[in-house]
């Protein structure tokens, strides 16, 4: 059983290592010489202003966008060098929650989650759908929603269902793009708790893009700040919060930052 | 071998090994061999090496939710993390996960389906009429207010649905023109009347084929494009956004498309007529020894301009119907990708059907009028 222990992070080996990443859209340079490491079993919070390229970074790591330069190693291999077959083997160990949910609109909720279980884990339809309903219940959706189609869901429900789909295969690396945006505060707190419980039990690593300060305090082991086209600093929350940079100071010492910190200390 | 995961010794049951998704089938069959678990048995989870949500779900199903929630009390040797996982999943399983299976495939369902389809068909026609009314009611007052005409959008649509379709319309009608000429020549040769091939080609293209082929092509090409464009906007809530800003989607989205079609289709029909005639003329001169000059003179002598006008008069009607059906189906799209596909198909089928239906009615009408 692999499970992370917060004090032994420095000994664990990286599951993702990004070196010298460059991403451009035409003349718009999004990343320049970006380095990032995600260690085994840790929850890494990725923060940054709107449009600083968090989603693009996530897409490059999971191989949806070919970087213009630099190397990205995931689970010890470079995705872009692999053959289709090998790549699919690596990709089934990912769970991805996209910023807009990206549920399959022509499948109902339980089919959305059962799909990877049927295709990759080779379960029968009924077993897969049973597990799918379990995952729905786990993320706080009633099994009665299992037969609904994504179009009939509220924004927060879409987020929860997308999380359930990301968790379907109990992945080794979980990529979450703003999972708590659009959740009610109770749901967001339950999400933080669920994430930590699952991480402790299953030992996966989490790349967590978020604007939610409470999530940073409650769930993240380390925080990476994206700014000026690169990762400005990656460290424990306390050390990042005291880093000498204007944006970071505004972020953590602003009214919301202080409120979240205060709430967490109590 | 079953005792890889489970061993039973008297009243003791101990779980061991990897209780993970990869072994799901094997684990499930091991558990089903055990049958009901009596509450007197003593359970030990110490041997578990790996546990994930699927494995935990199987264990909880077997030992019962109540017992699983008390895991910290009776299985304190298990690592804390795994205890927490079992408890968390047991909590998630407290809500009944079974949903009533949907019953289908009975005869009454089939009958109900037929009834549903019929009433859908009826309401579809009513919706179409209502939408035509809405479009006209928006269009007519707007004609008097030129400052609100959307020139840019209209011109862009004319380019996409009209100008860009010229090559394909010309090619298609050219080939059909050639085929008609061949057919005519084969049949008329027996009567020694090959010269009437010219009349056949001219008659059919001026009155029918020029406009009909162009309309069918646009029904496939443009109605589907309109439906997909508006459908994507609809599912992205763009149309709702327009409405919420007090803007009229009919005026902004539908009218430019309708007007663009009203301009494009007559022009394309004209292109179709010309290139159909050209196809006929080429076949006539190459294989029937009818020279181009002869073709032109016969055309001038035998064909009155009425035929051309009869043909062209149908073009605006077709254009309006195609554009309106394309847009209406776009508005009917709901959120899913499947619905975009279904409505695009429906819009092409409906608009081709309507074009041919109207053409048949028009042919009857013009015949009775002797035009
Ligand atoms: N497909 C694309 N084509 C062109 N530019 C893009 C594309 N995707 C992203 N960008 C640009 O890349 C930059 C970073 O976008 P990204 O979506 O990663 O932001 P973000 O950090 O996730 O912001 P947010 O917190 O608002 O989600 C933006 O300037 C955006 O305009
Ligand atoms: Mg983003």
XYZ file of C-alpha atoms and ligand atoms in Angstrom:
669
model
C 0.000 0.000 0.000
C 1.434 3.276 -1.042
C 0.227 6.146 0.947
C 1.754 9.505 1.329
C 3.118 10.863 4.467
C 3.367 14.586 4.504
C 6.680 14.706 6.292
C 8.474 12.403 3.866
C 7.766 14.357 0.673
C 11.342 15.217 -0.042
C 12.195 11.517 -0.396
C 9.451 10.658 -2.860
C 10.194 10.567 -6.565
C 8.412 12.859 -9.031
C 5.490 11.510 -11.084
C 5.445 14.581 -13.280
C 8.413 16.637 -14.162
C 8.195 19.534 -16.558
C 11.407 21.188 -17.721
C 11.837 24.297 -19.837
C 8.281 24.219 -21.140
C 7.361 26.755 -23.814
C 3.790 27.211 -25.032
C 2.668 29.743 -27.583
C -0.523 30.551 -29.443
C 0.631 32.595 -32.402
C 2.358 35.612 -30.924
C 0.822 35.067 -27.506
C 3.479 33.416 -25.340
C 1.751 31.607 -22.480
C 4.660 29.717 -20.925
C 8.332 30.454 -21.174
C 10.892 28.186 -19.612
C 8.463 26.743 -17.104
C 9.596 24.086 -14.610
C 7.276 22.089 -12.399
C 7.469 18.913 -10.342
C 4.660 16.843 -8.916
C 5.761 14.283 -6.350
C 4.285 10.874 -5.699
C 1.280 11.068 -3.399
C 1.141 14.808 -2.988
C -1.642 17.257 -3.668
C -0.156 20.184 -5.536
C -2.275 23.299 -5.699
C -1.671 25.375 -8.841
C -2.746 28.985 -8.554
C -2.400 32.059 -10.734
C -4.456 34.886 -12.145
C -7.019 34.326 -14.875
C -5.344 33.628 -18.189
C -1.913 32.842 -16.764
C -2.029 29.442 -18.453
C -3.026 26.965 -15.765
C -5.435 25.125 -18.005
C -2.950 25.174 -20.861
C -0.309 23.701 -18.558
C -2.701 20.937 -17.566
C -3.519 20.231 -21.201
C 0.163 20.031 -22.119
C 0.890 17.592 -19.307
C -1.916 15.217 -20.226
C -0.788 15.421 -23.852
C -3.689 17.349 -25.352
C -1.449 20.202 -26.445
C 1.951 19.634 -27.947
C 4.364 22.039 -26.294
C 6.436 24.308 -28.514
C 9.537 23.402 -26.581
C 10.713 21.683 -23.416
C 10.198 18.218 -21.980
C 7.382 16.743 -19.963
C 7.938 13.452 -18.206
C 4.921 11.704 -16.748
C 5.297 8.491 -14.734
C 8.816 8.182 -16.042
C 7.998 8.474 -19.752
C 7.537 11.210 -22.293
C 4.013 10.977 -23.632
C 4.832 12.500 -26.981
C 7.481 9.872 -27.719
C 5.205 6.894 -27.101
C 3.277 4.851 -29.616
C -0.516 5.065 -29.577
C -0.781 1.774 -27.716
C 1.709 2.634 -24.970
C 0.288 6.088 -24.666
C -3.193 4.764 -24.030
C -1.734 2.552 -21.312
C -0.259 5.578 -19.573
C -3.341 7.707 -20.142
C -5.645 5.230 -18.463
C -3.763 5.971 -15.270
C -4.888 9.615 -15.465
C -8.116 11.029 -14.183
C -8.924 14.436 -15.628
C -11.594 16.888 -14.597
C -11.893 19.621 -17.219
C -12.710 23.166 -16.298
C -16.092 23.010 -18.019
C -16.881 19.450 -17.001
C -16.747 17.992 -20.524
C -19.240 15.268 -19.751
C -20.334 13.212 -22.747
C -23.604 14.864 -23.643
C -25.164 11.861 -25.316
C -24.640 9.542 -22.348
C -26.444 9.736 -19.045
C -24.471 10.222 -15.846
C -23.957 6.601 -14.935
C -22.943 5.769 -18.508
C -20.484 8.660 -18.465
C -18.719 7.157 -15.477
C -19.190 3.539 -16.491
C -17.550 4.109 -19.875
C -13.911 3.950 -18.692
C -14.808 1.073 -16.362
C -16.196 -0.921 -19.266
C -13.526 0.033 -21.786
C -10.424 -0.124 -19.608
C -11.287 -2.284 -16.600
C -13.367 -4.677 -18.739
C -16.275 -4.776 -16.329
C -19.735 -5.873 -17.387
C -22.280 -3.129 -17.931
C -24.259 -3.804 -14.778
C -21.228 -3.953 -12.499
C -19.784 -0.841 -14.085
C -23.021 1.057 -13.645
C -23.291 -0.060 -10.042
C -19.792 1.261 -9.347
C -20.691 4.404 -11.266
C -23.621 5.047 -8.949
C -21.335 4.442 -5.992
C -18.942 7.088 -7.312
C -21.847 9.478 -7.807
C -22.909 8.949 -4.229
C -19.309 9.412 -3.126
C -19.124 12.873 -4.704
C -22.446 13.830 -3.215
C -24.907 13.201 -6.024
C -27.971 11.127 -5.338
C -28.149 7.876 -7.325
C -31.453 9.178 -8.661
C -29.468 11.498 -10.901
C -27.781 8.502 -12.510
C -30.204 8.434 -15.411
C -30.147 12.154 -16.083
C -28.333 13.603 -19.047
C -25.668 16.301 -18.599
C -27.802 18.972 -20.246
C -30.315 18.739 -17.405
C -27.750 19.284 -14.632
C -26.864 22.408 -12.743
C -23.325 23.772 -12.958
C -22.290 22.369 -9.586
C -23.772 18.979 -10.391
C -21.760 18.890 -13.607
C -18.592 19.523 -11.589
C -19.415 16.711 -9.183
C -20.237 14.277 -11.955
C -17.034 15.198 -13.770
C -15.126 14.510 -10.568
C -16.812 11.142 -10.277
C -15.732 10.360 -13.831
C -12.171 11.459 -13.120
C -12.149 9.105 -10.134
C -13.710 6.209 -12.037
C -10.560 4.150 -12.490
C -8.921 5.135 -9.189
C -6.202 6.878 -11.200
C -2.546 7.284 -10.296
C -2.575 10.958 -11.155
C -5.608 13.137 -10.816
C -5.785 16.389 -12.788
C -8.447 18.720 -11.504
C -9.178 22.054 -13.151
C -11.067 24.212 -10.667
C -13.092 21.386 -9.138
C -14.752 23.518 -6.464
C -15.710 26.447 -8.702
C -19.497 26.498 -8.730
C -19.921 24.253 -5.705
C -21.777 25.394 -2.630
C -19.442 25.916 0.371
C -20.648 22.731 2.053
C -20.036 20.758 -1.116
C -16.621 22.374 -1.520
C -15.617 21.436 2.020
C -16.865 17.881 1.466
C -14.803 17.800 -1.694
C -11.630 18.804 0.164
C -12.216 16.092 2.708
C -13.012 13.451 0.087
C -9.901 14.311 -1.878
C -7.641 13.930 1.133
C -9.300 10.683 2.254
C -8.944 9.136 -1.177
C -5.399 10.364 -1.602
C -4.395 8.911 1.759
C -6.015 5.572 0.990
C -5.152 5.201 -2.681
C -1.922 7.144 -2.722
C -2.518 9.012 -5.966
C -0.965 12.356 -6.826
C -3.106 15.373 -7.562
C -2.517 18.326 -9.871
C -5.119 20.723 -8.578
C -5.792 24.006 -10.356
C -7.859 26.183 -8.081
C -8.840 29.681 -7.111
C -10.352 28.413 -3.888
C -8.207 29.540 -0.965
C -10.007 27.233 1.436
C -9.080 24.238 -0.691
C -5.466 25.366 -0.672
C -5.467 25.462 3.121
C -7.483 22.293 3.636
C -6.099 19.927 1.028
C -2.845 20.993 -0.594
C 0.594 19.796 0.455
C 2.401 22.266 -1.766
C 1.379 25.229 -3.851
C 2.776 26.306 -7.205
C 2.220 29.873 -8.309
C 2.010 30.596 -12.027
C 3.008 34.115 -12.860
C 5.085 35.907 -15.470
C 4.824 32.920 -17.833
C 6.499 30.492 -15.467
C 6.154 28.842 -12.079
C 7.295 31.565 -9.755
C 7.583 29.405 -6.675
C 6.580 25.938 -5.518
C 6.578 25.315 -1.815
C 4.469 24.706 1.244
C 1.635 27.099 1.680
C 3.203 28.927 4.612
C 6.388 29.628 2.686
C 4.607 30.600 -0.520
C 2.375 32.975 1.422
C 5.401 34.815 2.705
C 7.178 34.920 -0.667
C 8.221 38.372 -1.728
C 6.109 39.068 -4.781
C 3.416 41.645 -5.222
C 0.813 39.362 -6.746
C 1.390 36.621 -4.179
C 1.145 39.100 -1.341
C -2.104 40.491 -2.734
C -3.380 36.956 -3.157
C -2.675 35.655 0.320
C -2.829 38.859 2.344
C -5.949 40.249 0.685
C -9.228 40.092 2.621
C -10.176 36.682 1.254
C -6.747 35.217 1.730
C -6.669 36.322 5.341
C -10.196 35.059 5.966
C -9.315 31.623 4.638
C -6.133 31.522 6.669
C -7.991 32.583 9.752
C -10.712 29.978 9.239
C -8.112 27.291 8.814
C -6.189 28.174 11.941
C -9.275 27.832 14.105
C -6.946 -19.855 -6.624
C -9.523 -18.462 -4.264
C -7.451 -18.214 -1.086
C -5.356 -15.568 -2.753
C -7.977 -13.115 -1.478
C -10.027 -14.846 1.154
C -9.454 -17.645 3.664
C -12.084 -19.208 5.844
C -11.096 -21.144 8.949
C -14.016 -22.129 11.116
C -15.602 -18.912 12.297
C -12.772 -16.731 11.015
C -12.794 -15.067 7.625
C -9.726 -13.169 6.640
C -9.296 -10.918 3.622
C -5.899 -10.585 2.026
C -4.048 -9.573 -1.119
C -4.982 -6.930 -3.642
C -8.603 -5.816 -3.469
C -8.528 -3.620 -6.532
C -10.460 -2.918 -9.692
C -8.104 -5.063 -11.785
C -9.231 -8.176 -9.905
C -12.876 -7.199 -9.840
C -14.277 -10.287 -11.573
C -12.237 -12.749 -9.525
C -13.058 -10.991 -6.271
C -16.724 -10.933 -7.072
C -16.845 -14.647 -7.786
C -14.875 -15.442 -4.621
C -17.415 -13.523 -2.582
C -20.417 -15.021 -4.305
C -19.108 -18.506 -3.448
C -19.195 -17.546 0.208
C -22.900 -16.850 0.221
C -24.532 -15.014 3.123
C -22.301 -13.884 5.934
C -23.549 -14.688 9.395
C -22.979 -11.948 11.924
C -21.232 -14.373 14.280
C -18.232 -14.787 12.038
C -15.098 -12.935 12.894
C -13.603 -10.861 10.103
C -9.991 -9.908 9.730
C -8.792 -7.366 7.190
C -5.138 -7.360 8.190
C -3.841 -9.163 5.145
C -5.070 -6.589 2.642
C -2.165 -5.220 0.635
C -4.004 -2.841 -1.629
C -7.501 -1.507 -1.457
C -9.296 0.809 -3.834
C -12.871 2.023 -4.093
C -14.045 -0.949 -6.153
C -12.492 -3.438 -3.733
C -13.849 -1.555 -0.758
C -17.322 -1.589 -2.287
C -17.163 -5.372 -2.683
C -16.016 -5.887 0.900
C -18.705 -3.596 2.256
C -21.381 -5.303 0.223
C -20.244 -8.572 1.752
C -19.870 -7.605 5.386
C -22.707 -5.101 5.493
C -22.719 -1.342 5.774
C -23.201 -1.134 9.534
C -20.251 -3.329 10.223
C -18.113 -1.467 7.730
C -18.848 1.862 9.364
C -17.522 0.493 12.635
C -14.276 -0.652 11.038
C -12.122 1.489 13.351
C -13.517 -0.453 16.310
C -12.894 -3.996 15.172
C -10.081 -3.655 12.656
C -7.750 -1.234 14.323
C -4.709 -3.039 12.891
C -5.711 -1.903 9.410
C -3.868 1.286 8.350
C -5.818 4.404 9.247
C -6.102 5.451 5.598
C -7.807 2.255 4.603
C -10.158 2.436 7.542
C -11.105 5.921 6.459
C -11.706 4.723 2.916
C -13.969 1.897 4.071
C -15.957 4.224 6.284
C -16.272 6.866 3.576
C -17.478 4.366 1.017
C -19.827 2.698 3.457
C -21.377 6.122 4.010
C -21.720 6.577 0.288
C -23.436 3.197 0.026
C -26.017 4.063 2.662
C -28.233 5.662 0.067
C -29.810 2.867 -1.942
C -27.732 2.561 -5.091
C -30.146 0.376 -7.001
C -32.396 2.213 -9.345
C -35.595 0.762 -10.789
C -34.763 -0.879 -14.099
C -36.515 0.745 -17.003
C -39.019 -1.537 -18.665
C -39.053 -1.452 -22.428
C -39.901 -3.387 -25.558
C -43.508 -4.132 -24.827
C -46.203 -3.922 -27.473
C -47.921 -1.033 -25.762
C -44.635 0.870 -25.898
C -44.432 0.277 -29.617
C -47.980 1.552 -30.079
C -47.299 4.517 -27.838
C -44.226 5.223 -29.937
C -46.236 5.287 -33.137
C -48.731 7.643 -31.558
C -45.927 9.839 -30.277
C -44.310 9.989 -33.711
C -47.581 10.982 -35.339
C -48.319 13.730 -32.891
C -44.700 14.905 -33.176
C -45.114 15.122 -36.933
C -48.237 17.184 -36.509
C -46.705 19.534 -33.993
C -43.617 19.843 -36.187
C -45.751 21.162 -39.050
C -47.517 23.566 -36.744
C -44.228 24.800 -35.368
C -42.960 25.324 -38.898
C -45.994 27.399 -39.816
C -45.717 29.402 -36.620
C -42.022 30.011 -37.248
C -42.684 31.126 -40.822
C -45.190 33.572 -39.421
C -42.693 34.835 -36.885
C -39.997 35.313 -39.503
C -42.361 37.187 -41.821
C -43.629 39.330 -38.979
C -40.061 40.302 -38.161
C -38.981 40.681 -41.767
C -41.698 42.954 -43.085
C -41.426 45.828 -40.581
C -37.670 45.606 -40.919
C -37.832 46.178 -44.680
C -38.920 49.749 -43.983
C -35.998 50.423 -41.694
C -32.836 49.993 -43.738
C -30.577 51.213 -40.938
C -31.269 47.971 -39.104
C -30.352 45.697 -41.990
C -27.405 43.512 -41.138
C -25.362 43.881 -44.289
C -22.153 42.276 -43.091
C -23.783 39.128 -41.793
C -25.997 38.866 -44.858
C -23.116 39.266 -47.286
C -21.059 36.709 -45.356
C -23.901 34.206 -45.614
C -24.352 34.955 -49.318
C -20.705 34.128 -49.818
C -20.883 30.908 -47.822
C -24.149 29.549 -49.099
C -24.234 31.121 -52.569
C -20.865 31.963 -54.025
C -19.068 28.976 -52.557
C -21.720 26.641 -53.922
C -21.348 27.806 -57.546
C -18.744 25.180 -58.589
C -20.645 22.219 -57.217
C -23.993 23.396 -58.640
C -22.447 24.062 -62.036
C -20.700 20.706 -62.161
C -23.738 18.749 -61.057
C -26.178 20.386 -63.455
C -23.675 20.098 -66.284
C -23.516 16.349 -65.797
C -27.255 15.938 -65.430
C -27.695 18.038 -68.591
C -25.408 15.668 -70.455
C -27.285 12.633 -69.144
C -30.661 14.065 -70.162
C -29.310 14.746 -73.626
C -28.073 11.162 -73.949
C -31.388 9.757 -72.768
C -33.304 11.990 -75.144
C -31.086 11.052 -78.044
C -31.511 7.328 -77.378
C -35.313 7.505 -77.199
C -35.848 10.044 -79.981
C -33.483 8.378 -82.434
C -36.087 5.664 -83.088
C -38.434 8.356 -84.353
C -35.713 10.105 -86.289
C -36.260 13.134 -84.123
C -32.886 13.591 -82.426
C -33.194 17.309 -83.042
C -35.833 17.444 -80.303
C -33.146 16.545 -77.792
C -32.510 20.266 -77.648
C -36.103 20.957 -76.630
C -35.980 18.202 -74.054
C -32.875 19.565 -72.378
C -34.045 23.158 -72.535
C -37.540 22.360 -71.322
C -36.419 20.267 -68.389
C -33.679 22.614 -67.259
C -35.479 25.895 -67.605
C -38.662 24.712 -65.957
C -37.503 22.115 -63.467
C -33.992 20.801 -63.130
C -32.000 24.003 -62.910
C -33.843 25.265 -59.881
C -34.654 21.860 -58.395
C -31.075 20.592 -58.422
C -29.769 23.847 -57.011
C -32.411 23.762 -54.283
C -31.698 20.153 -53.339
C -27.994 20.891 -53.173
C -28.539 23.877 -50.943
C -30.934 21.877 -48.798
C -28.123 19.431 -48.147
C -25.372 21.981 -47.938
C -26.854 25.047 -46.312
C -29.839 23.835 -44.292
C -27.509 21.483 -42.452
C -24.984 24.260 -41.898
C -27.668 26.592 -40.513
C -28.951 23.909 -38.158
C -25.498 23.029 -36.891
C -24.528 26.695 -36.411
C -27.673 27.665 -34.553
C -27.727 24.339 -32.707
C -24.223 24.851 -31.356
C -25.181 28.378 -30.310
C -28.311 27.067 -28.650
C -26.505 24.419 -26.639
C -23.871 26.972 -25.660
C -26.687 29.204 -24.363
C -25.640 31.939 -26.819
C -29.219 32.367 -27.997
C -30.397 32.711 -24.410
C -27.677 35.317 -23.904
C -28.954 37.322 -26.878
C -32.489 37.180 -25.556
C -31.416 38.155 -22.070
C -29.737 41.240 -23.545
C -32.998 42.217 -25.183
C -31.761 41.343 -28.682
C -33.948 39.457 -31.089
C -32.374 36.210 -32.297
C -34.755 36.139 -35.252
C -33.561 39.529 -36.418
C -29.894 38.860 -35.703
C -29.510 35.260 -36.717
C -32.421 34.129 -38.840
C -33.114 37.079 -41.130
C -29.561 37.391 -42.504
C -29.659 33.698 -43.345
C -33.110 33.852 -44.926
C -32.215 36.911 -46.985
C -28.908 35.391 -48.040
C -30.760 32.326 -49.275
C -33.343 34.461 -51.075
C -30.487 36.112 -52.952
C -28.349 33.027 -53.505
C -30.788 30.418 -54.669
C -32.222 32.302 -57.690
C -28.681 33.090 -58.818
C -27.616 29.495 -58.345
C -30.730 28.312 -60.169
C -29.724 30.526 -63.077
C -26.213 29.072 -63.003
C -27.776 25.612 -62.918
C -29.944 26.305 -65.953
C -27.034 27.642 -67.973
C -24.676 24.854 -67.162
C -27.364 22.204 -67.697
C -27.958 23.640 -71.142
C -24.224 23.665 -71.706
C -24.013 19.986 -70.760
C -26.773 19.212 -73.224
C -25.108 21.301 -75.910
C -21.767 19.569 -75.462
C -23.318 16.124 -75.806
C -25.380 17.286 -78.758
C -22.398 18.643 -80.612
C -20.028 15.795 -79.793
C -22.222 12.779 -80.344
C -25.400 13.885 -82.116
C -23.888 16.099 -84.812
C -25.963 19.065 -83.746
C -23.732 22.079 -83.946
C -23.638 24.738 -81.302
C -25.151 27.315 -83.675
C -28.008 24.970 -84.466
C -28.517 24.426 -80.734
C -28.691 28.155 -80.121
C -31.083 28.902 -82.972
C -33.464 26.116 -81.972
C -33.350 27.371 -78.441
C -34.210 30.881 -79.573
C -36.974 29.738 -81.901
C -38.728 27.126 -79.752
C -38.329 28.316 -76.214
C -40.417 31.182 -74.931
C -39.167 33.127 -71.968
C -42.147 31.876 -69.932
C -40.355 28.612 -69.242
C -37.429 30.446 -67.747
C -39.693 32.602 -65.612
C -41.733 29.611 -64.464
C -38.567 27.904 -63.334
C -37.080 30.911 -61.658
C -40.301 31.861 -59.874
C -39.953 28.797 -57.671
C -36.469 29.685 -56.478
C -37.423 32.243 -53.789
C -40.041 29.898 -52.380
C -37.556 27.060 -52.116
C -34.967 29.393 -50.640
C -37.333 30.605 -47.966
C -38.452 27.115 -47.010
C -34.909 25.745 -46.835
C -33.601 28.622 -44.741
C -36.554 28.594 -42.386
C -36.411 24.841 -41.807
C -32.654 24.986 -41.268
C -32.973 27.744 -38.676
C -35.999 26.272 -36.921
C -34.321 22.913 -36.474
C -31.288 24.727 -35.089
C -33.459 26.385 -32.461
C -34.901 23.021 -31.484
C -31.505 21.595 -30.529
C -31.127 20.808 -26.851
C -27.842 20.454 -24.975
C -26.454 17.203 -26.292
C -24.210 16.453 -29.252
C -26.653 13.776 -30.293
C -29.431 16.297 -30.554
C -27.332 18.467 -32.896
C -26.915 15.424 -35.139
C -30.572 14.438 -35.008
C -31.819 17.908 -35.863
C -29.287 18.385 -38.649
C -30.494 15.169 -40.248
C -34.079 16.194 -39.751
C -33.497 19.598 -41.289
C -31.953 18.125 -44.453
C -34.672 15.496 -44.838
C -37.462 17.979 -44.224
C -36.128 20.627 -46.541
C -35.533 18.203 -49.415
C -38.976 16.761 -48.875
C -40.604 20.180 -48.849
C -38.694 21.287 -51.950
C -39.880 18.286 -53.931
C -43.426 18.546 -52.597
C -43.692 22.216 -53.510
C -42.168 21.521 -56.899
C -44.785 18.866 -57.627
C -47.626 21.149 -56.569
C -46.174 23.962 -58.653
C -45.918 21.702 -61.706
C -49.628 20.880 -61.386
C -50.498 24.518 -60.943
C -48.489 25.723 -63.940
C -49.917 22.925 -66.092
C -53.474 23.874 -65.234
C -52.711 27.509 -65.919
C -51.220 26.556 -69.264
C -48.023 28.535 -68.575
N -6.916 27.282 -27.942
C -6.339 28.460 -27.709
N -6.021 29.289 -28.707
C -5.435 30.473 -28.481
N -5.101 30.931 -27.265
C -5.404 30.150 -26.220
C -6.037 28.886 -26.371
N -6.208 28.339 -25.146
C -5.712 29.232 -24.277
N -5.231 30.311 -24.912
C -4.597 31.471 -24.261
O -3.697 30.985 -23.314
C -3.724 31.797 -22.153
C -3.911 30.929 -20.927
O -5.179 30.322 -20.947
P -5.659 29.320 -19.821
O -6.976 28.788 -20.260
O -4.601 28.333 -19.551
O -5.853 30.275 -18.582
P -6.102 29.847 -17.073
O -4.870 30.123 -16.308
O -6.626 28.449 -17.018
O -7.220 30.876 -16.649
P -8.532 30.641 -15.760
O -8.105 30.713 -14.337
O -9.390 31.800 -16.126
O -9.117 29.327 -16.142
C -4.820 32.817 -22.351
O -4.209 34.013 -22.680
C -5.612 32.302 -23.514
O -6.067 33.361 -24.289
Mg -8.454 27.575 -16.758
